[in-house]
mmCIF file of C-alpha atoms in Angstrom:
data_model
loop_
_atom_site.group_PDB
_atom_site.id
_atom_site.type_symbol
_atom_site.label_atom_id
_atom_site.label_comp_id
_atom_site.label_asym_id
_atom_site.label_seq_id
_atom_site.Cartn_x
_atom_site.Cartn_y
_atom_site.Cartn_z
ATOM 1 C CA MET L 1 -71.313 27.293 -17.494
ATOM 2 C CA PRO L 2 -70.741 30.980 -18.268
ATOM 3 C CA ASP L 3 -74.162 32.643 -18.340
ATOM 4 C CA HIS L 4 -72.962 35.377 -20.686
ATOM 5 C CA TRP L 5 -76.232 36.058 -22.473
ATOM 6 C CA GLN L 6 -78.391 35.291 -19.444
ATOM 7 C CA VAL L 7 -76.605 37.895 -17.332
ATOM 8 C CA VAL L 8 -77.124 40.741 -19.776
ATOM 9 C CA ARG L 9 -80.255 39.567 -21.579
ATOM 10 C CA HIS L 10 -83.619 39.734 -19.852
ATOM 11 C CA THR L 11 -86.119 36.871 -19.896
ATOM 12 C CA GLU L 12 -89.577 37.960 -20.972
ATOM 13 C CA ALA L 13 -92.763 36.340 -19.717
ATOM 14 C CA ALA L 14 -94.333 34.203 -22.437
ATOM 15 C CA LEU L 15 -96.895 35.649 -24.788
ATOM 16 C CA GLU L 16 -99.696 33.173 -25.592
ATOM 17 C CA PRO L 17 -98.335 30.757 -22.969
ATOM 18 C CA GLU L 18 -101.051 28.210 -23.780
ATOM 19 C CA LEU L 19 -99.732 27.696 -27.351
ATOM 20 C CA PRO L 20 -98.091 24.233 -27.597
ATOM 21 C CA ILE L 21 -94.534 24.251 -28.980
ATOM 22 C CA ILE L 22 -92.274 21.546 -30.348
ATOM 23 C CA ASP L 23 -88.793 22.982 -30.699
ATOM 24 C CA PRO L 24 -87.420 21.171 -33.770
ATOM 25 C CA HIS L 25 -83.862 22.453 -33.627
ATOM 26 C CA HIS L 26 -81.507 22.780 -30.685
ATOM 27 C CA HIS L 27 -78.148 21.384 -29.656
ATOM 28 C CA LEU L 28 -76.644 19.650 -26.631
ATOM 29 C CA TRP L 29 -72.968 19.252 -25.884
ATOM 30 C CA GLY L 30 -70.728 18.170 -23.061
ATOM 31 C CA LEU L 31 -67.878 20.293 -24.350
ATOM 32 C CA SER L 32 -68.370 22.568 -27.329
ATOM 33 C CA ARG L 33 -66.395 21.998 -30.500
ATOM 34 C CA ALA L 34 -64.543 25.310 -30.291
ATOM 35 C CA ALA L 35 -63.567 24.593 -26.683
ATOM 36 C CA ARG L 36 -62.326 21.102 -27.601
ATOM 37 C CA GLU L 37 -60.209 22.585 -30.370
ATOM 38 C CA GLY L 38 -58.530 24.970 -27.923
ATOM 39 C CA ARG L 39 -59.995 28.094 -29.467
ATOM 40 C CA SER L 40 -60.073 31.316 -27.460
ATOM 41 C CA LEU L 41 -62.270 34.409 -27.492
ATOM 42 C CA ALA L 42 -59.034 36.309 -28.139
ATOM 43 C CA ASP L 43 -58.521 34.525 -31.476
ATOM 44 C CA PRO L 44 -58.885 37.125 -34.260
ATOM 45 C CA ASP L 45 -60.360 34.714 -36.829
ATOM 46 C CA LEU L 46 -63.323 33.421 -34.827
ATOM 47 C CA SER L 47 -66.654 33.162 -36.585
ATOM 48 C CA GLY L 48 -69.789 34.112 -34.674
ATOM 49 C CA PHE L 49 -70.680 30.432 -34.274
ATOM 50 C CA GLU L 50 -67.309 29.658 -32.695
ATOM 51 C CA ARG L 51 -67.593 32.681 -30.404
ATOM 52 C CA GLN L 52 -70.944 31.510 -29.059
ATOM 53 C CA ASN L 53 -69.543 27.982 -28.700
ATOM 54 C CA LEU L 54 -66.863 29.373 -26.412
ATOM 55 C CA ARG L 55 -69.315 31.440 -24.392
ATOM 56 C CA VAL L 56 -71.386 28.288 -23.811
ATOM 57 C CA PRO L 57 -68.823 25.467 -23.512
ATOM 58 C CA ARG L 58 -71.376 23.118 -21.921
ATOM 59 C CA TYR L 59 -75.070 22.737 -22.771
ATOM 60 C CA LEU L 60 -76.817 19.716 -21.316
ATOM 61 C CA LEU L 61 -80.324 18.671 -20.293
ATOM 62 C CA GLU L 62 -80.491 20.952 -17.272
ATOM 63 C CA HIS L 63 -79.302 23.958 -19.292
ATOM 64 C CA PHE L 64 -81.861 23.449 -22.049
ATOM 65 C CA LEU L 65 -84.672 22.924 -19.543
ATOM 66 C CA ALA L 66 -83.669 26.059 -17.640
ATOM 67 C CA ASP L 67 -83.963 28.027 -20.886
ATOM 68 C CA ALA L 68 -87.198 26.356 -21.990
ATOM 69 C CA GLU L 69 -88.962 26.780 -18.635
ATOM 70 C CA ALA L 70 -87.815 30.279 -17.721
ATOM 71 C CA GLY L 71 -90.452 32.319 -19.523
ATOM 72 C CA GLY L 72 -93.460 30.043 -19.268
ATOM 73 C CA HIS L 73 -93.817 28.847 -22.875
ATOM 74 C CA GLN L 74 -95.442 25.429 -23.295
ATOM 75 C CA VAL L 75 -92.555 23.493 -24.840
ATOM 76 C CA GLN L 76 -93.893 19.958 -25.150
ATOM 77 C CA ALA L 77 -90.992 18.266 -26.912
ATOM 78 C CA SER L 78 -87.830 18.962 -28.877
ATOM 79 C CA VAL L 79 -85.598 17.623 -31.625
ATOM 80 C CA PHE L 80 -81.834 17.471 -31.162
ATOM 81 C CA VAL L 81 -79.753 18.384 -34.222
ATOM 82 C CA GLN L 82 -76.165 17.252 -34.618
ATOM 83 C CA CYS L 83 -73.309 19.479 -33.485
ATOM 84 C CA HIS L 84 -70.169 17.293 -33.607
ATOM 85 C CA THR L 85 -70.200 16.290 -29.950
ATOM 86 C CA MET L 86 -69.253 13.124 -28.060
ATOM 87 C CA TYR L 87 -67.931 11.235 -31.086
ATOM 88 C CA ARG L 88 -66.435 7.811 -30.402
ATOM 89 C CA SER L 89 -62.687 7.995 -29.888
ATOM 90 C CA ASP L 90 -61.962 4.531 -31.266
ATOM 91 C CA GLY L 91 -63.173 2.262 -34.039
ATOM 92 C CA PRO L 92 -63.694 3.095 -37.740
ATOM 93 C CA ARG L 93 -63.808 6.826 -38.383
ATOM 94 C CA GLU L 94 -67.095 6.713 -40.283
ATOM 95 C CA TYR L 95 -68.793 5.244 -37.185
ATOM 96 C CA ALA L 96 -67.452 7.881 -34.782
ATOM 97 C CA PRO L 97 -70.594 10.115 -34.997
ATOM 98 C CA ILE L 98 -72.681 7.298 -33.545
ATOM 99 C CA GLY L 99 -71.244 8.329 -30.190
ATOM 100 C CA GLU L 100 -73.203 11.575 -30.478
ATOM 101 C CA THR L 101 -76.454 9.684 -30.991
ATOM 102 C CA GLU L 102 -75.708 7.410 -28.027
ATOM 103 C CA PHE L 103 -75.000 10.463 -25.856
ATOM 104 C CA VAL L 104 -78.196 12.264 -26.853
ATOM 105 C CA ASN L 105 -80.329 9.138 -26.597
ATOM 106 C CA GLY L 106 -79.216 8.869 -22.978
ATOM 107 C CA ILE L 107 -80.368 12.434 -22.329
ATOM 108 C CA ALA L 108 -83.645 11.689 -24.112
ATOM 109 C CA ALA L 109 -84.195 8.662 -21.866
ATOM 110 C CA MET L 110 -83.596 10.827 -18.798
ATOM 111 C CA SER L 111 -86.180 13.297 -20.042
ATOM 112 C CA ALA L 112 -88.670 10.566 -20.955
ATOM 113 C CA SER L 113 -88.593 9.321 -17.365
ATOM 114 C CA GLY L 114 -90.665 12.348 -16.393
ATOM 115 C CA LEU L 115 -88.353 13.107 -13.478
ATOM 116 C CA TYR L 116 -87.158 16.309 -15.148
ATOM 117 C CA GLY L 117 -90.567 17.746 -15.979
ATOM 118 C CA PRO L 118 -93.125 17.438 -18.775
ATOM 119 C CA THR L 119 -90.947 18.596 -21.700
ATOM 120 C CA ARG L 120 -89.698 15.617 -23.702
ATOM 121 C CA VAL L 121 -86.213 16.701 -24.732
ATOM 122 C CA ALA L 122 -84.660 15.081 -27.832
ATOM 123 C CA ALA L 123 -87.829 13.119 -28.607
ATOM 124 C CA GLY L 124 -86.357 13.111 -32.113
ATOM 125 C CA ILE L 125 -82.664 12.935 -33.009
ATOM 126 C CA VAL L 126 -81.045 14.264 -36.179
ATOM 127 C CA GLY L 127 -77.486 12.950 -36.355
ATOM 128 C CA TYR L 128 -74.551 13.000 -38.732
ATOM 129 C CA VAL L 129 -73.011 10.659 -41.253
ATOM 130 C CA ASP L 130 -70.631 11.434 -44.083
ATOM 131 C CA LEU L 131 -72.845 11.051 -47.135
ATOM 132 C CA THR L 132 -69.823 11.291 -49.437
ATOM 133 C CA LEU L 133 -69.180 7.657 -48.506
ATOM 134 C CA GLY L 134 -71.710 6.945 -51.248
ATOM 135 C CA HIS L 135 -73.708 3.727 -51.135
ATOM 136 C CA ALA L 136 -71.372 2.423 -48.409
ATOM 137 C CA VAL L 137 -73.060 4.818 -45.986
ATOM 138 C CA ARG L 138 -76.038 2.457 -45.701
ATOM 139 C CA GLU L 139 -74.454 0.395 -42.917
ATOM 140 C CA VAL L 140 -73.524 3.518 -40.957
ATOM 141 C CA LEU L 141 -77.085 4.841 -41.276
ATOM 142 C CA GLU L 142 -78.455 1.539 -39.987
ATOM 143 C CA ALA L 143 -76.072 1.733 -37.024
ATOM 144 C CA GLN L 144 -77.295 5.263 -36.287
ATOM 145 C CA ILE L 145 -80.912 4.122 -36.350
ATOM 146 C CA ALA L 146 -80.093 1.326 -33.913
ATOM 147 C CA ALA L 147 -78.231 3.706 -31.582
ATOM 148 C CA GLY L 148 -81.228 6.058 -31.556
ATOM 149 C CA ASN L 149 -83.439 3.386 -29.966
ATOM 150 C CA GLY L 150 -86.538 4.498 -31.864
ATOM 151 C CA ARG L 151 -85.753 8.228 -31.785
ATOM 152 C CA PHE L 152 -83.454 8.607 -34.791
ATOM 153 C CA ARG L 153 -85.183 10.641 -37.480
ATOM 154 C CA GLY L 154 -82.633 11.925 -39.961
ATOM 155 C CA ILE L 155 -79.254 13.290 -40.960
ATOM 156 C CA ARG L 156 -77.714 16.705 -41.049
ATOM 157 C CA MET L 157 -74.457 17.023 -42.918
ATOM 158 C CA MET L 158 -73.428 20.657 -42.684
ATOM 159 C CA THR L 159 -72.717 21.895 -46.204
ATOM 160 C CA ALA L 160 -72.366 25.659 -45.647
ATOM 161 C CA TRP L 161 -69.680 27.026 -47.949
ATOM 162 C CA ASP L 162 -68.662 30.433 -49.239
ATOM 163 C CA ALA L 163 -65.576 31.875 -50.872
ATOM 164 C CA ASP L 164 -65.469 34.328 -47.956
ATOM 165 C CA ARG L 165 -64.178 31.995 -45.262
ATOM 166 C CA SER L 166 -64.851 34.508 -42.498
ATOM 167 C CA ILE L 167 -68.611 33.897 -42.603
ATOM 168 C CA VAL L 168 -68.778 30.497 -40.909
ATOM 169 C CA GLY L 169 -65.111 29.846 -40.154
ATOM 170 C CA ARG L 170 -64.159 26.208 -39.693
ATOM 171 C CA LEU L 171 -67.775 25.104 -40.045
ATOM 172 C CA GLY L 172 -67.450 25.881 -43.753
ATOM 173 C CA GLU L 173 -64.664 23.415 -44.447
ATOM 174 C CA VAL L 174 -66.521 21.468 -47.124
ATOM 175 C CA PRO L 175 -65.895 21.339 -50.879
ATOM 176 C CA ALA L 176 -67.647 23.890 -53.046
ATOM 177 C CA GLY L 177 -70.645 22.375 -54.821
ATOM 178 C CA ILE L 178 -70.833 19.385 -52.484
ATOM 179 C CA LEU L 179 -74.617 19.022 -52.862
ATOM 180 C CA ARG L 180 -74.132 18.293 -56.578
ATOM 181 C CA ALA L 181 -71.214 15.862 -56.129
ATOM 182 C CA THR L 182 -71.745 12.281 -57.320
ATOM 183 C CA GLY L 183 -70.488 10.632 -54.131
ATOM 184 C CA PHE L 184 -72.691 12.819 -51.956
ATOM 185 C CA ARG L 185 -75.764 12.061 -54.042
ATOM 186 C CA GLU L 186 -75.087 8.338 -53.943
ATOM 187 C CA GLY L 187 -75.094 8.543 -50.155
ATOM 188 C CA PHE L 188 -78.136 10.837 -50.169
ATOM 189 C CA ALA L 189 -80.042 8.213 -52.151
ATOM 190 C CA GLU L 190 -79.829 5.878 -49.146
ATOM 191 C CA LEU L 191 -81.919 8.148 -46.895
ATOM 192 C CA ALA L 192 -85.440 7.721 -48.283
ATOM 193 C CA PRO L 193 -85.402 3.897 -48.286
ATOM 194 C CA LEU L 194 -84.660 4.067 -44.545
ATOM 195 C CA GLY L 195 -87.324 6.686 -43.906
ATOM 196 C CA LEU L 196 -84.778 9.345 -42.932
ATOM 197 C CA THR L 197 -84.982 13.097 -43.455
ATOM 198 C CA PHE L 198 -82.146 15.398 -44.489
ATOM 199 C CA ASP L 199 -81.588 18.669 -42.642
ATOM 200 C CA ALA L 200 -79.828 21.086 -44.989
ATOM 201 C CA TRP L 201 -77.696 23.818 -43.483
ATOM 202 C CA LEU L 202 -76.182 25.962 -46.201
ATOM 203 C CA LEU L 203 -75.868 29.632 -47.089
ATOM 204 C CA GLU L 204 -78.182 31.716 -49.264
ATOM 205 C CA PRO L 205 -75.944 31.642 -52.384
ATOM 206 C CA GLN L 206 -76.163 27.823 -52.243
ATOM 207 C CA LEU L 207 -79.963 27.666 -52.360
ATOM 208 C CA PRO L 208 -79.994 26.730 -56.083
ATOM 209 C CA ASP L 209 -78.002 23.617 -55.119
ATOM 210 C CA VAL L 210 -80.547 22.409 -52.561
ATOM 211 C CA ILE L 211 -83.385 23.206 -54.979
ATOM 212 C CA ASP L 212 -81.675 21.033 -57.601
ATOM 213 C CA LEU L 213 -81.195 18.295 -54.976
ATOM 214 C CA ALA L 214 -84.891 18.371 -54.077
ATOM 215 C CA HIS L 215 -85.857 18.043 -57.756
ATOM 216 C CA ALA L 216 -83.486 15.087 -58.166
ATOM 217 C CA PHE L 217 -84.809 13.249 -55.078
ATOM 218 C CA PRO L 218 -88.536 14.042 -54.804
ATOM 219 C CA GLU L 219 -89.098 11.107 -52.439
ATOM 220 C CA THR L 220 -86.643 12.429 -49.807
ATOM 221 C CA GLN L 221 -87.878 14.847 -47.146
ATOM 222 C CA ILE L 222 -85.519 17.833 -46.965
ATOM 223 C CA VAL L 223 -85.669 20.287 -44.072
ATOM 224 C CA LEU L 224 -84.049 23.623 -44.879
ATOM 225 C CA ASP L 225 -82.467 25.048 -41.743
ATOM 226 C CA HIS L 226 -82.418 28.686 -40.659
ATOM 227 C CA CYS L 227 -84.496 30.134 -43.531
ATOM 228 C CA GLY L 228 -81.672 29.199 -45.907
ATOM 229 C CA THR L 229 -79.238 31.469 -43.969
ATOM 230 C CA PRO L 230 -79.529 34.895 -45.614
ATOM 231 C CA LEU L 231 -76.229 36.776 -45.360
ATOM 232 C CA GLY L 232 -75.326 40.288 -44.275
ATOM 233 C CA ILE L 233 -71.694 40.028 -43.181
ATOM 234 C CA GLY L 234 -68.308 39.719 -44.846
ATOM 235 C CA ALA L 235 -68.574 40.064 -48.615
ATOM 236 C CA TYR L 236 -72.362 40.491 -48.202
ATOM 237 C CA ALA L 237 -72.321 43.349 -45.690
ATOM 238 C CA GLY L 238 -74.387 46.391 -46.622
ATOM 239 C CA ARG L 239 -76.134 44.569 -49.488
ATOM 240 C CA ARG L 240 -79.453 43.633 -47.846
ATOM 241 C CA GLU L 241 -81.642 45.524 -50.344
ATOM 242 C CA GLU L 242 -79.827 43.816 -53.224
ATOM 243 C CA LEU L 243 -79.782 40.297 -51.761
ATOM 244 C CA PHE L 244 -83.227 40.044 -50.141
ATOM 245 C CA PRO L 245 -85.106 39.765 -53.495
ATOM 246 C CA ARG L 246 -82.773 36.978 -54.648
ATOM 247 C CA TRP L 247 -83.332 35.068 -51.401
ATOM 248 C CA ALA L 248 -87.110 35.633 -51.676
ATOM 249 C CA ARG L 249 -87.138 34.205 -55.215
ATOM 250 C CA SER L 250 -85.423 31.079 -53.928
ATOM 251 C CA MET L 251 -88.071 30.754 -51.211
ATOM 252 C CA LYS L 252 -90.768 30.876 -53.875
ATOM 253 C CA GLU L 253 -89.021 28.095 -55.791
ATOM 254 C CA ILE L 254 -88.836 26.050 -52.599
ATOM 255 C CA GLY L 255 -92.534 26.670 -52.115
ATOM 256 C CA ARG L 256 -93.140 24.686 -55.304
ATOM 257 C CA LEU L 257 -91.242 21.666 -53.946
ATOM 258 C CA PRO L 258 -93.527 19.545 -51.738
ATOM 259 C CA ASN L 259 -90.630 17.534 -50.317
ATOM 260 C CA VAL L 260 -88.998 20.586 -48.698
ATOM 261 C CA THR L 261 -90.003 22.127 -45.377
ATOM 262 C CA VAL L 262 -88.355 25.182 -43.818
ATOM 263 C CA LYS L 263 -87.198 25.852 -40.288
ATOM 264 C CA ILE L 264 -87.769 29.497 -39.425
ATOM 265 C CA GLY L 265 -85.034 30.593 -37.070
ATOM 266 C CA GLY L 266 -81.300 31.012 -36.879
ATOM 267 C CA LEU L 267 -81.990 34.724 -37.305
ATOM 268 C CA GLY L 268 -80.152 35.613 -34.121
ATOM 269 C CA THR L 269 -76.761 34.535 -35.439
ATOM 270 C CA GLU L 270 -74.319 37.048 -36.832
ATOM 271 C CA CYS L 271 -74.805 35.800 -40.414
ATOM 272 C CA LEU L 272 -77.641 38.219 -41.173
ATOM 273 C CA GLY L 273 -75.626 41.211 -40.031
ATOM 274 C CA PHE L 274 -78.175 42.550 -37.545
ATOM 275 C CA ARG L 275 -75.435 42.439 -34.868
ATOM 276 C CA THR L 276 -77.921 41.699 -32.082
ATOM 277 C CA GLU L 277 -75.439 39.169 -30.728
ATOM 278 C CA SER L 278 -73.087 42.058 -29.911
ATOM 279 C CA TRP L 279 -75.617 44.231 -28.047
ATOM 280 C CA ARG L 280 -74.620 44.636 -24.417
ATOM 281 C CA VAL L 281 -78.293 44.500 -23.418
ATOM 282 C CA GLY L 282 -80.088 41.902 -25.510
ATOM 283 C CA ALA L 283 -82.805 42.806 -27.954
ATOM 284 C CA SER L 284 -86.414 42.696 -26.832
ATOM 285 C CA SER L 285 -88.936 40.511 -28.618
ATOM 286 C CA ALA L 286 -90.461 43.638 -30.157
ATOM 287 C CA GLN L 287 -87.088 44.686 -31.568
ATOM 288 C CA LEU L 288 -86.385 41.207 -32.894
ATOM 289 C CA ALA L 289 -89.834 40.979 -34.449
ATOM 290 C CA ASP L 290 -89.193 44.201 -36.356
ATOM 291 C CA LEU L 291 -85.858 42.882 -37.655
ATOM 292 C CA TRP L 292 -87.020 39.369 -38.469
ATOM 293 C CA ARG L 293 -90.538 40.028 -39.790
ATOM 294 C CA PRO L 294 -89.612 40.441 -43.504
ATOM 295 C CA TYR L 295 -87.853 37.068 -43.516
ATOM 296 C CA VAL L 296 -90.457 35.208 -41.467
ATOM 297 C CA GLU L 297 -93.438 36.512 -43.415
ATOM 298 C CA THR L 298 -91.757 35.905 -46.772
ATOM 299 C CA VAL L 299 -91.045 32.256 -45.917
ATOM 300 C CA ILE L 300 -94.552 31.564 -44.619
ATOM 301 C CA GLU L 301 -96.157 33.221 -47.641
ATOM 302 C CA ALA L 302 -93.938 31.346 -50.101
ATOM 303 C CA VAL L 303 -93.942 27.905 -48.486
ATOM 304 C CA GLY L 304 -97.106 27.781 -46.367
ATOM 305 C CA ALA L 305 -97.615 27.316 -42.639
ATOM 306 C CA ASP L 306 -98.057 23.554 -43.076
ATOM 307 C CA ARG L 307 -94.482 23.283 -44.350
ATOM 308 C CA CYS L 308 -92.827 25.698 -41.914
ATOM 309 C CA MET L 309 -91.719 25.233 -38.315
ATOM 310 C CA PHE L 310 -90.262 27.729 -35.870
ATOM 311 C CA GLU L 311 -86.959 26.692 -34.263
ATOM 312 C CA SER L 312 -84.885 28.034 -31.368
ATOM 313 C CA ASN L 313 -81.406 27.050 -32.599
ATOM 314 C CA PHE L 314 -80.300 27.232 -28.978
ATOM 315 C CA PRO L 315 -77.853 27.831 -27.520
ATOM 316 C CA VAL L 316 -76.419 29.381 -30.695
ATOM 317 C CA ASP L 317 -79.141 32.025 -31.050
ATOM 318 C CA GLY L 318 -78.779 32.644 -27.319
ATOM 319 C CA GLY L 319 -76.084 35.139 -28.193
ATOM 320 C CA SER L 320 -78.858 37.564 -29.159
ATOM 321 C CA CYS L 321 -81.654 36.909 -26.662
ATOM 322 C CA THR L 322 -83.103 34.534 -24.129
ATOM 323 C CA TYR L 323 -85.111 31.498 -25.165
ATOM 324 C CA SER L 324 -88.387 33.033 -24.032
ATOM 325 C CA THR L 325 -87.693 36.310 -25.837
ATOM 326 C CA LEU L 326 -87.000 34.428 -29.065
ATOM 327 C CA TRP L 327 -90.375 32.643 -28.976
ATOM 328 C CA ASN L 328 -92.106 35.908 -28.067
ATOM 329 C CA ALA L 329 -90.599 37.495 -31.180
ATOM 330 C CA PHE L 330 -92.080 34.746 -33.338
ATOM 331 C CA LYS L 331 -95.441 35.069 -31.585
ATOM 332 C CA ARG L 332 -95.496 38.823 -32.206
ATOM 333 C CA ILE L 333 -94.917 38.220 -35.910
ATOM 334 C CA THR L 334 -97.705 35.627 -36.135
ATOM 335 C CA ALA L 335 -100.184 37.482 -33.917
ATOM 336 C CA SER L 336 -102.727 37.753 -36.735
ATOM 337 C CA ALA L 337 -102.349 34.141 -37.940
ATOM 338 C CA SER L 338 -105.247 31.725 -37.519
ATOM 339 C CA SER L 339 -105.265 29.087 -34.789
ATOM 340 C CA ALA L 340 -104.732 26.385 -37.411
ATOM 341 C CA GLU L 341 -101.733 28.206 -38.892
ATOM 342 C CA LYS L 342 -100.185 28.709 -35.465
ATOM 343 C CA ASP L 343 -100.635 25.038 -34.638
ATOM 344 C CA GLN L 344 -98.695 24.071 -37.775
ATOM 345 C CA LEU L 345 -95.934 26.652 -37.279
ATOM 346 C CA TYR L 346 -95.292 25.955 -33.610
ATOM 347 C CA ARG L 347 -96.073 22.242 -33.335
ATOM 348 C CA GLY L 348 -97.785 20.450 -36.197
ATOM 349 C CA THR L 349 -95.198 20.613 -38.964
ATOM 350 C CA ALA L 350 -92.416 19.489 -36.633
ATOM 351 C CA ALA L 351 -94.533 16.651 -35.251
ATOM 352 C CA ARG L 352 -95.362 15.416 -38.754
ATOM 353 C CA VAL L 353 -91.930 15.757 -40.365
ATOM 354 C CA TYR L 354 -90.048 14.224 -37.445
ATOM 355 C CA ARG L 355 -92.804 11.683 -36.671
ATOM 356 C CA LEU L 356 -93.402 12.768 -33.097
ATOM 357 C CA GLY L 357 -96.625 11.694 -31.432
ATOM 358 C CA VAL L 358 -98.585 13.718 -28.883
ATOM 359 C CA ASP L 359 -96.731 11.786 -26.198
ATOM 360 C CA ALA L 360 -93.579 12.128 -28.310
ATOM 361 C CA GLY L 361 -90.982 11.853 -25.599
ATOM 362 C CA ARG L 362 -92.125 8.433 -24.425
ATOM 363 C CA GLU L 363 -91.337 6.785 -27.754
ATOM 364 C CA GLY L 364 -88.224 4.653 -27.660
ATOM 365 C CA SER L 365 -87.620 5.253 -23.950
#
């Protein structure tokens, strides 16, 4: 595996190493999507996500553990989030994503054996189904739950869309307004009866859509990924002072919705326009804390520590820093928080939302 960011980005020793962490958002893949599609770093139309996919074509248990253990943070458990990997190559198309759950459940079982250390990797699994199947998605959801062997917790259907296609590239190939579409909402209605969460990855201009969705389905737990993905590239470049207040107002609206929690992270991607992913020598945790603080503090103030959880989004955010440096940046920002607030932000909210016990990794092994 090319160690692009590890070669030029320095691993910091953990701050507050005794603080327990559940990482509620990372990926694993045998061969990244961009690599499978034959993309190249020389392609002129690559999005930042595709570029990082190509720099890290393989990310498996040993790679995640190497990142998690390097700095000395106490990562107790993690949640895998779908990334279009290891789909079944035969059978009905709508069942193909079950292959991803089977693949990750195997890794989770390896981790739960204890032979790879104390961190319980993929103690929870967030997979994919096509919710636009409507009510017919119920059988696919039940098959996903079975494949997860007690670890399957929810669905993420990536719905990021913008008229400026350069922002997320091929990851944005969904219809505009999909969160308000009838077929999507019919499928979405099947989640709560099965006790499943919905991870929402979308872009800041789409936040009114997820707010409307949360109002329409108050019984469904929605997890907003990556702080709602504020934008600072493409058509949004150079507009931070204009756009930040609009994003902050949306966070306040989300704060009034008890069925929505927020993952704080994804701030190391190119979407925000900080360009840390292009620095030859990676940013330090102090530099990242300065850049990220306005977003992190705004979310926590608007939503509350008991409905926020820090995430690594690795290896995607690895384009900007090492795993340890990322957690140090968060810890710098929350240095003045109470012990109870830190417990919620770094462990408690994730454990509650994804139903992970103290001995989370041993469930469903």
